[in-house]
Coordinates of N, CA and C (backbone and C1' of nucleotides) in Angstrom, one line a residue:
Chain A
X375 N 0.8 -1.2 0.0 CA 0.0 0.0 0.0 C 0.9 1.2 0.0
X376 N 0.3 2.3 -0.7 CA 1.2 3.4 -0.8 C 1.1 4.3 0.2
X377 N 1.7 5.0 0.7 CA 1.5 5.8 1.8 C 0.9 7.2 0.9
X378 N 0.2 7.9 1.6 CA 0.0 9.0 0.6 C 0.3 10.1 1.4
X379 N 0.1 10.9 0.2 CA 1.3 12.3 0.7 C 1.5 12.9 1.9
X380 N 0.0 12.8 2.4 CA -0.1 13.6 3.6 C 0.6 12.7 4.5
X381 N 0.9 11.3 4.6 CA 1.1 10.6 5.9 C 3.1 11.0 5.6
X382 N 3.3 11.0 4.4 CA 4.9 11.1 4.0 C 5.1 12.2 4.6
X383 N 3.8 13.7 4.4 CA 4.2 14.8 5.1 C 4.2 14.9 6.5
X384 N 3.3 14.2 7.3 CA 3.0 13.8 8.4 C 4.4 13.2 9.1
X385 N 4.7 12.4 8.7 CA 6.1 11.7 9.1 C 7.7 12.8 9.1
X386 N 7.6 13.3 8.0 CA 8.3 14.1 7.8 C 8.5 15.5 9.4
X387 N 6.8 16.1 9.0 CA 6.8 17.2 10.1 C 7.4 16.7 11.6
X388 N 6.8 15.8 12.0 CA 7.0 14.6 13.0 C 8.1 14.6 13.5
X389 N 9.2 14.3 12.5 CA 10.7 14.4 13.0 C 11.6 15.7 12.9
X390 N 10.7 16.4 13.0 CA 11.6 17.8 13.3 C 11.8 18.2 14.7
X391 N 12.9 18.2 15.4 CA 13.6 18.7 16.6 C 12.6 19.5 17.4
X392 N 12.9 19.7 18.1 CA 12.5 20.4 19.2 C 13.6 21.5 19.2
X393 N 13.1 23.0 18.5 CA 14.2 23.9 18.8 C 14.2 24.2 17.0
X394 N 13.9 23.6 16.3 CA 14.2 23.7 15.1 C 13.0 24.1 14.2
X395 N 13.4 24.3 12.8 CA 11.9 25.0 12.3 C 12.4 24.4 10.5
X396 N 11.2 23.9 9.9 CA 11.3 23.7 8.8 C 11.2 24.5 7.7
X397 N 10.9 24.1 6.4 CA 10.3 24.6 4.9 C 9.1 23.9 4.5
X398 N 8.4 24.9 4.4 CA 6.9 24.0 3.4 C 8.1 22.9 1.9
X399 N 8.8 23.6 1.4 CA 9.5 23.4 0.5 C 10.9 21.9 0.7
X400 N 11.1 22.6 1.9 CA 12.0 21.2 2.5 C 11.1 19.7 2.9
X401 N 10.4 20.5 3.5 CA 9.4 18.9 4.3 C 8.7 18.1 2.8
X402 N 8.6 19.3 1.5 CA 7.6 18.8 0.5 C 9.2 17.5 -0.3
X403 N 10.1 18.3 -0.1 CA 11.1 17.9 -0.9 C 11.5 16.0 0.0
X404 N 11.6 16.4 1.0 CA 11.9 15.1 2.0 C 10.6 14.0 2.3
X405 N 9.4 14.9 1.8 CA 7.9 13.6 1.7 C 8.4 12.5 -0.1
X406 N 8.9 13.8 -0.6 CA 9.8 12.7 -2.2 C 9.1 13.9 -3.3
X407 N 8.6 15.2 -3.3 CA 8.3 16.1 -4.5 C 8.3 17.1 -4.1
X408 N 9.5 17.8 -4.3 CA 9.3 19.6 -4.3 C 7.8 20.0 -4.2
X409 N 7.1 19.5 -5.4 CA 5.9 19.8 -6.2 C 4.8 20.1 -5.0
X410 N 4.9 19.1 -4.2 CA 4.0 18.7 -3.2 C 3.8 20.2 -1.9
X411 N 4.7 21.2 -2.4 CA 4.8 22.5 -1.2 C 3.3 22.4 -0.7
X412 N 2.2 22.7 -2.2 CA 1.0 22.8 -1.6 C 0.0 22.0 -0.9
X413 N 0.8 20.6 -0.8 CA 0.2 19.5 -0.7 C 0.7 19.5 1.1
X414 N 1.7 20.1 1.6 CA 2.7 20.5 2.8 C 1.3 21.5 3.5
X415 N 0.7 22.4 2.8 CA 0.0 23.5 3.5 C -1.4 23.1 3.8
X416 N -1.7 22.1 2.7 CA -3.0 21.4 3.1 C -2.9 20.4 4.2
X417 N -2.0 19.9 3.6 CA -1.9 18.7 4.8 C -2.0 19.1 6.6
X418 N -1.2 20.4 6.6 CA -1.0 20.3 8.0 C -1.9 21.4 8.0
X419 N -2.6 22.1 7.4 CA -4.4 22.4 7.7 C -4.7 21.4 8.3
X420 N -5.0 20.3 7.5 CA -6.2 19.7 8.1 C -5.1 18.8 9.5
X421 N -3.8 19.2 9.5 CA -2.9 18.7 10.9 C -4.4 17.9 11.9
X422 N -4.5 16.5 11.4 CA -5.3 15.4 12.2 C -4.6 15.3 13.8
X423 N -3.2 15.3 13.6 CA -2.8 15.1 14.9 C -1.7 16.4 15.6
X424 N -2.7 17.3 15.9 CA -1.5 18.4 16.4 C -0.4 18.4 17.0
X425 N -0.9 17.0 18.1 CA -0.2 16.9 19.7 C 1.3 16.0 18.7
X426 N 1.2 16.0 17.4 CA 2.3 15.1 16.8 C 2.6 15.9 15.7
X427 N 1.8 16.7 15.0 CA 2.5 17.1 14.4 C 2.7 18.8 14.5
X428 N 3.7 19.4 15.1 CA 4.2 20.5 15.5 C 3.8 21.2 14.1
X429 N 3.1 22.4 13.4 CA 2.5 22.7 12.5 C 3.1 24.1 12.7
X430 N 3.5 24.1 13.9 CA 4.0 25.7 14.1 C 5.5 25.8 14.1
X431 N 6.3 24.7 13.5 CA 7.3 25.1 13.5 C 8.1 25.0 12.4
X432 N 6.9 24.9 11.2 CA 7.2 24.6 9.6 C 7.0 26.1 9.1
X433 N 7.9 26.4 8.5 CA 7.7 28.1 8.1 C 7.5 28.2 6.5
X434 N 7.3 29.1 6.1 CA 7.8 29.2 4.4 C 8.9 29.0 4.0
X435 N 9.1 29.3 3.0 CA 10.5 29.5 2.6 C 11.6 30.7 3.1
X436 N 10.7 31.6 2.9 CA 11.1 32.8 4.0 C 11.5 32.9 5.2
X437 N 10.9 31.7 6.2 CA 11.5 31.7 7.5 C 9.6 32.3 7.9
X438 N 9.4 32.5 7.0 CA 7.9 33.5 8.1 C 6.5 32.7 8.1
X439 N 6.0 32.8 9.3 CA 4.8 32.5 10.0 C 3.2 32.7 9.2
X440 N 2.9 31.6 8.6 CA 1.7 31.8 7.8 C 0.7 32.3 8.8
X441 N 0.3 33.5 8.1 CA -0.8 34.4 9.3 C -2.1 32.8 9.2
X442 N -2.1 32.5 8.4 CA -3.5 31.5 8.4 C -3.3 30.2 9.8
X443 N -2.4 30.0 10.5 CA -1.8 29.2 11.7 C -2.7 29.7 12.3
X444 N -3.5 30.9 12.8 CA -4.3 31.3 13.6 C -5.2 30.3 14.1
X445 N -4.7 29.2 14.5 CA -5.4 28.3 15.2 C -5.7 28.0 16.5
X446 N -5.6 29.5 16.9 CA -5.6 29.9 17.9 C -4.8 31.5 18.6
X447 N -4.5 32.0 17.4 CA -3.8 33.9 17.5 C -2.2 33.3 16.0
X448 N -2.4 33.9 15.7 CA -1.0 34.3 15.2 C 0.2 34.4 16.0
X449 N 0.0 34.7 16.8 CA 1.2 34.9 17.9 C 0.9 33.7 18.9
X450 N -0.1 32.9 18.6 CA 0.4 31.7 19.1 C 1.5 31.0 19.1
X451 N 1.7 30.9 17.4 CA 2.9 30.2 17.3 C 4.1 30.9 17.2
X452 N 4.0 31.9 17.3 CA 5.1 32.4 17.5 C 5.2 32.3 19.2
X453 N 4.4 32.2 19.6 CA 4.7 31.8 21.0 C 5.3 30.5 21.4
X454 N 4.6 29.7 20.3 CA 5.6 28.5 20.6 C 6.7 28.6 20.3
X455 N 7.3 28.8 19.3 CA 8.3 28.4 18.7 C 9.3 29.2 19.9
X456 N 9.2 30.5 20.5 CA 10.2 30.9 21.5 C 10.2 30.2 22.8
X457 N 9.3 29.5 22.5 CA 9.0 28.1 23.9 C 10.0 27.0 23.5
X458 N 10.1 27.0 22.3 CA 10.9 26.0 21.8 C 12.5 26.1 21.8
X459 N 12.6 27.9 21.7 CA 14.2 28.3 21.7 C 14.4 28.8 20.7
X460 N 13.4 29.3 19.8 CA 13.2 29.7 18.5 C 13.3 31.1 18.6
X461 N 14.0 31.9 18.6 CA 14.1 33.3 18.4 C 13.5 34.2 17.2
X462 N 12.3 34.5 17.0 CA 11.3 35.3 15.8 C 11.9 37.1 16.0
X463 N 12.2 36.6 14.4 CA 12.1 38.2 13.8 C 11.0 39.0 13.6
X464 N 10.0 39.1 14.5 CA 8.8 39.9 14.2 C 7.7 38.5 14.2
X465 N 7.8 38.1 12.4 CA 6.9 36.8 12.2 C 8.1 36.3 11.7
X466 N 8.9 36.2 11.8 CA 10.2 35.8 11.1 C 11.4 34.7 11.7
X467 N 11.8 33.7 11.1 CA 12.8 33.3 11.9 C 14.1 33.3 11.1
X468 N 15.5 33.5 12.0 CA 16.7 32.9 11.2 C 17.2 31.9 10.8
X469 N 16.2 31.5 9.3 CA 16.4 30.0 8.9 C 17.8 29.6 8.9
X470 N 19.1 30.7 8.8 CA 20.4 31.0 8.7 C 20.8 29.8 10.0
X471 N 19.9 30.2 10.8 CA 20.0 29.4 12.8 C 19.4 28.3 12.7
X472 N 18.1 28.3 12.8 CA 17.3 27.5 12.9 C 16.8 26.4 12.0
X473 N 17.0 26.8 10.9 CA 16.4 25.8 9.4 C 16.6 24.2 10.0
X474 N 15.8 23.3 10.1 CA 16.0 22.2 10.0 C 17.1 21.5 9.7
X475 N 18.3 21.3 9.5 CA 18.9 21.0 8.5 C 19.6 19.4 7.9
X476 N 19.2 18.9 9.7 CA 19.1 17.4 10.4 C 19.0 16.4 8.9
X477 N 18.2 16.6 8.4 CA 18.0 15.8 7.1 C 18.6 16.0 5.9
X478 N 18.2 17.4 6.0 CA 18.6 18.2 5.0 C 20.1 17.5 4.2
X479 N 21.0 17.7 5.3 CA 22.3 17.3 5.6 C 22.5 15.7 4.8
X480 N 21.7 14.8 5.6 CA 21.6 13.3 5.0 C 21.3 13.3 3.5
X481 N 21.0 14.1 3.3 CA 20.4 14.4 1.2 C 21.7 15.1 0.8
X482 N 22.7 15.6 1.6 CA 23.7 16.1 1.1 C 24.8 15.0 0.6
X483 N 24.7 14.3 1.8 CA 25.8 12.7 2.1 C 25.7 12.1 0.5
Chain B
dC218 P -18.2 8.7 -8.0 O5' -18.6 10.0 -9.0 C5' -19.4 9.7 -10.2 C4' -19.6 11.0 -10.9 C3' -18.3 11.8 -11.1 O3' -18.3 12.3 -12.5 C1' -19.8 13.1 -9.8
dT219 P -16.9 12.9 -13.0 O5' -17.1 14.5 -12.7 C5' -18.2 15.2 -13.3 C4' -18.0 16.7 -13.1 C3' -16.6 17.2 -13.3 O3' -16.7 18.4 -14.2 C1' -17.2 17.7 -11.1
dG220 P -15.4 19.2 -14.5 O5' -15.4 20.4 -13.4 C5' -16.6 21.2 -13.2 C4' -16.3 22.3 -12.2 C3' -15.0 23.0 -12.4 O3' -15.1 24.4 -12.5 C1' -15.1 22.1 -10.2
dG221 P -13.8 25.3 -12.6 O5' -13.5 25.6 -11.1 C5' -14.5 26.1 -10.2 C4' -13.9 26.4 -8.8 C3' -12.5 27.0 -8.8 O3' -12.5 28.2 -8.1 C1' -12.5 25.0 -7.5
dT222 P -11.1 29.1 -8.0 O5' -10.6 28.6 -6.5 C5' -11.5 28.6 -5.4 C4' -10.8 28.0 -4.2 C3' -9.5 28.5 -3.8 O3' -9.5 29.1 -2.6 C1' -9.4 26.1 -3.9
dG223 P -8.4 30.1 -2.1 O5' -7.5 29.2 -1.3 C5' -8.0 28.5 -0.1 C4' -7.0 27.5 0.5 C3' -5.6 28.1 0.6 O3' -5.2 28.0 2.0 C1' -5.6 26.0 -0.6
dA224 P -5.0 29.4 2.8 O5' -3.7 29.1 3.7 C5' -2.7 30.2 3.8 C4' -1.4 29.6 4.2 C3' -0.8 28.6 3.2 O3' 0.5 28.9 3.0 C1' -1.0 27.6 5.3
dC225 P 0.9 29.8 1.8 O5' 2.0 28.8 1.1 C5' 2.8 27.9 1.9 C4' 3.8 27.2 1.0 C3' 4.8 28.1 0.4 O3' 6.1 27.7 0.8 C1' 3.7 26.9 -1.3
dC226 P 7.4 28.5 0.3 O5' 7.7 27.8 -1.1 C5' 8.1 26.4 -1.1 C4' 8.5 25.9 -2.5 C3' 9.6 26.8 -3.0 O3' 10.8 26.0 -3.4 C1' 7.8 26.8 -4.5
dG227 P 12.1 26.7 -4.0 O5' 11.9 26.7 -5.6 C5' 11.7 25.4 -6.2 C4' 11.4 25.6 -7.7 C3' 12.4 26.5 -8.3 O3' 13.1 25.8 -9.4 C1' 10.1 27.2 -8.8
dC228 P 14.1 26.6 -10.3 O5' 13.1 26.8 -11.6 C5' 12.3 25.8 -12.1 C4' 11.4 26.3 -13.3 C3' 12.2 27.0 -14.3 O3' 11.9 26.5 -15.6 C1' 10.4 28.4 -13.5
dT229 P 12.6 27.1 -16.9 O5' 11.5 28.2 -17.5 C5' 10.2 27.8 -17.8 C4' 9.4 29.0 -18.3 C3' 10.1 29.8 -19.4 O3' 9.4 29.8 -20.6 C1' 9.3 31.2 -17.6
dT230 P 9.9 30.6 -21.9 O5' 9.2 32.1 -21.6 C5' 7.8 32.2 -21.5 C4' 7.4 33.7 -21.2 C3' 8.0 34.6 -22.3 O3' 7.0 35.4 -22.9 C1' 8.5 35.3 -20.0
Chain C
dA677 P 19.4 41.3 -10.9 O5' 18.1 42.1 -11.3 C5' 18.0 43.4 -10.9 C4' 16.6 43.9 -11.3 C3' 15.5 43.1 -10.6 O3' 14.8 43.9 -9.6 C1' 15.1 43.1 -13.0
dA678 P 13.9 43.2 -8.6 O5' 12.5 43.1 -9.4 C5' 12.0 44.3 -10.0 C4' 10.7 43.9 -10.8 C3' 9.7 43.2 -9.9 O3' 8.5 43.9 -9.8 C1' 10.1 42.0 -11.9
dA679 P 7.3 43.3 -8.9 O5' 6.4 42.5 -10.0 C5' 6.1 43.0 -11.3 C4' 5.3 42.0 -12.1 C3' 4.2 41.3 -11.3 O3' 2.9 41.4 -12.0 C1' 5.7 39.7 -12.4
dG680 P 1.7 40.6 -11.4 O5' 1.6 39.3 -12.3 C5' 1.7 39.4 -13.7 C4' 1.7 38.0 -14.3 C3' 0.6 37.1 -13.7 O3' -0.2 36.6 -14.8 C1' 2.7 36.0 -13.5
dC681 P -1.4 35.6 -14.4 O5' -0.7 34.2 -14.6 C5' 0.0 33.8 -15.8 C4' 0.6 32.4 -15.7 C3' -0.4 31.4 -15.2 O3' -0.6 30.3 -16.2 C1' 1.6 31.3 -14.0
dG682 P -1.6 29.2 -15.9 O5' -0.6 28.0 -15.5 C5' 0.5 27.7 -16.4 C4' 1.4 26.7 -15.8 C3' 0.6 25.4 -15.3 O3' 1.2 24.3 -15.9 C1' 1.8 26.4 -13.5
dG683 P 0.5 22.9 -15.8 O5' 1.1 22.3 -14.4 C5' 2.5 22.1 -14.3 C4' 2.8 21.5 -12.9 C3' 1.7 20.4 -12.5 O3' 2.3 19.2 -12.3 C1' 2.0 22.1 -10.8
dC684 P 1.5 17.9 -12.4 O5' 1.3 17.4 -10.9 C5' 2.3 16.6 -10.2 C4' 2.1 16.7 -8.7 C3' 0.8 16.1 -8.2 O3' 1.1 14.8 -7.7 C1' 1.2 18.3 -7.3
dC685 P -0.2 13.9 -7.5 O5' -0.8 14.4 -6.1 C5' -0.1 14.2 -4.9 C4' -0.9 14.6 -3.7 C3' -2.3 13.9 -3.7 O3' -2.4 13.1 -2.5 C1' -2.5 16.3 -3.4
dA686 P -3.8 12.3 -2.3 O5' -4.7 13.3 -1.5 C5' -4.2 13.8 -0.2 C4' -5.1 14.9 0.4 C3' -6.6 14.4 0.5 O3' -7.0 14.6 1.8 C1' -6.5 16.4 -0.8
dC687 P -8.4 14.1 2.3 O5' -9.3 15.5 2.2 C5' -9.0 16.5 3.2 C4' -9.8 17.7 2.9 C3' -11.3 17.6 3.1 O3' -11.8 18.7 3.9 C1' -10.8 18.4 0.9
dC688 P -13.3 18.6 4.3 O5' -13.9 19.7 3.3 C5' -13.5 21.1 3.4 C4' -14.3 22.0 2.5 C3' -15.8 21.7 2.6 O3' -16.6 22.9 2.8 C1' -15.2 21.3 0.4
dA689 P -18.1 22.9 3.0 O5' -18.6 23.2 1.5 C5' -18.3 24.3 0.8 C4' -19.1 24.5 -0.5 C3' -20.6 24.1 -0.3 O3' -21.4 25.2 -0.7 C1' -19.6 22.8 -2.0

DNA sequence: CTGGTGACCGCTT
DNA sequence: AAAGCGGCCACCA
């Protein structure tokens, strides 16, 4: 059986650190399609399991905080993420710092 | 059942 | 250089 995208994304979001912050673009790239970015923003909309999958710590490409996260304030998650050790530029983070890169890295190897 | 959209990214013109 | 558009998946009406 094939896993489908959202569970690839699901998995994906899942293993990101505590402290750390992803790419719609990276996590789409590591589920196995760039392509899939949109498939990254739907999926963790309908985020089935919050308490697993950290949704607030997946950013743009930019580093910046989709105002649509308001899943409870916008500055929710930016509240988490400084709970996390995440230092925000405004809505902003220094993906330069923070970017995920744990995997990233393994795609380098 | 079909059409359209969406928390995006990258390329093309 | 900038702007616009397409593309993949799944859900909603």
């Amino acid at each position: 059986m094939n896993k489908s995208a959202f569970e690839l994304i699901y998995d994906v979001v899942k293993e990101i650190p505590k402290g750390k912050v992803a790419t719609y673009g990276q996590v789409a790239a590591l589920a196995g399609n760039k392509n899939w970015s949109r498939v990254v923003g739907y999926a963790l909309h309908a985020n089935p399991d919050p308490e697993h999958i950290p949704c607030h710590r997946v950013v743009n490409r930019l580093g910046e905080v989709s105002s649509a996260f308001a899943f409870g304030g916008e500055n929710r998650q930016i509240a988490l993420l400084e709970g996390e050790g995440v230092k925000l530029e405004g809505n902003r983070v220094d993906l330069e710092k923070y970017r995920w890169n744990a995997v990233t890295m393994e795609m380098m190897e």
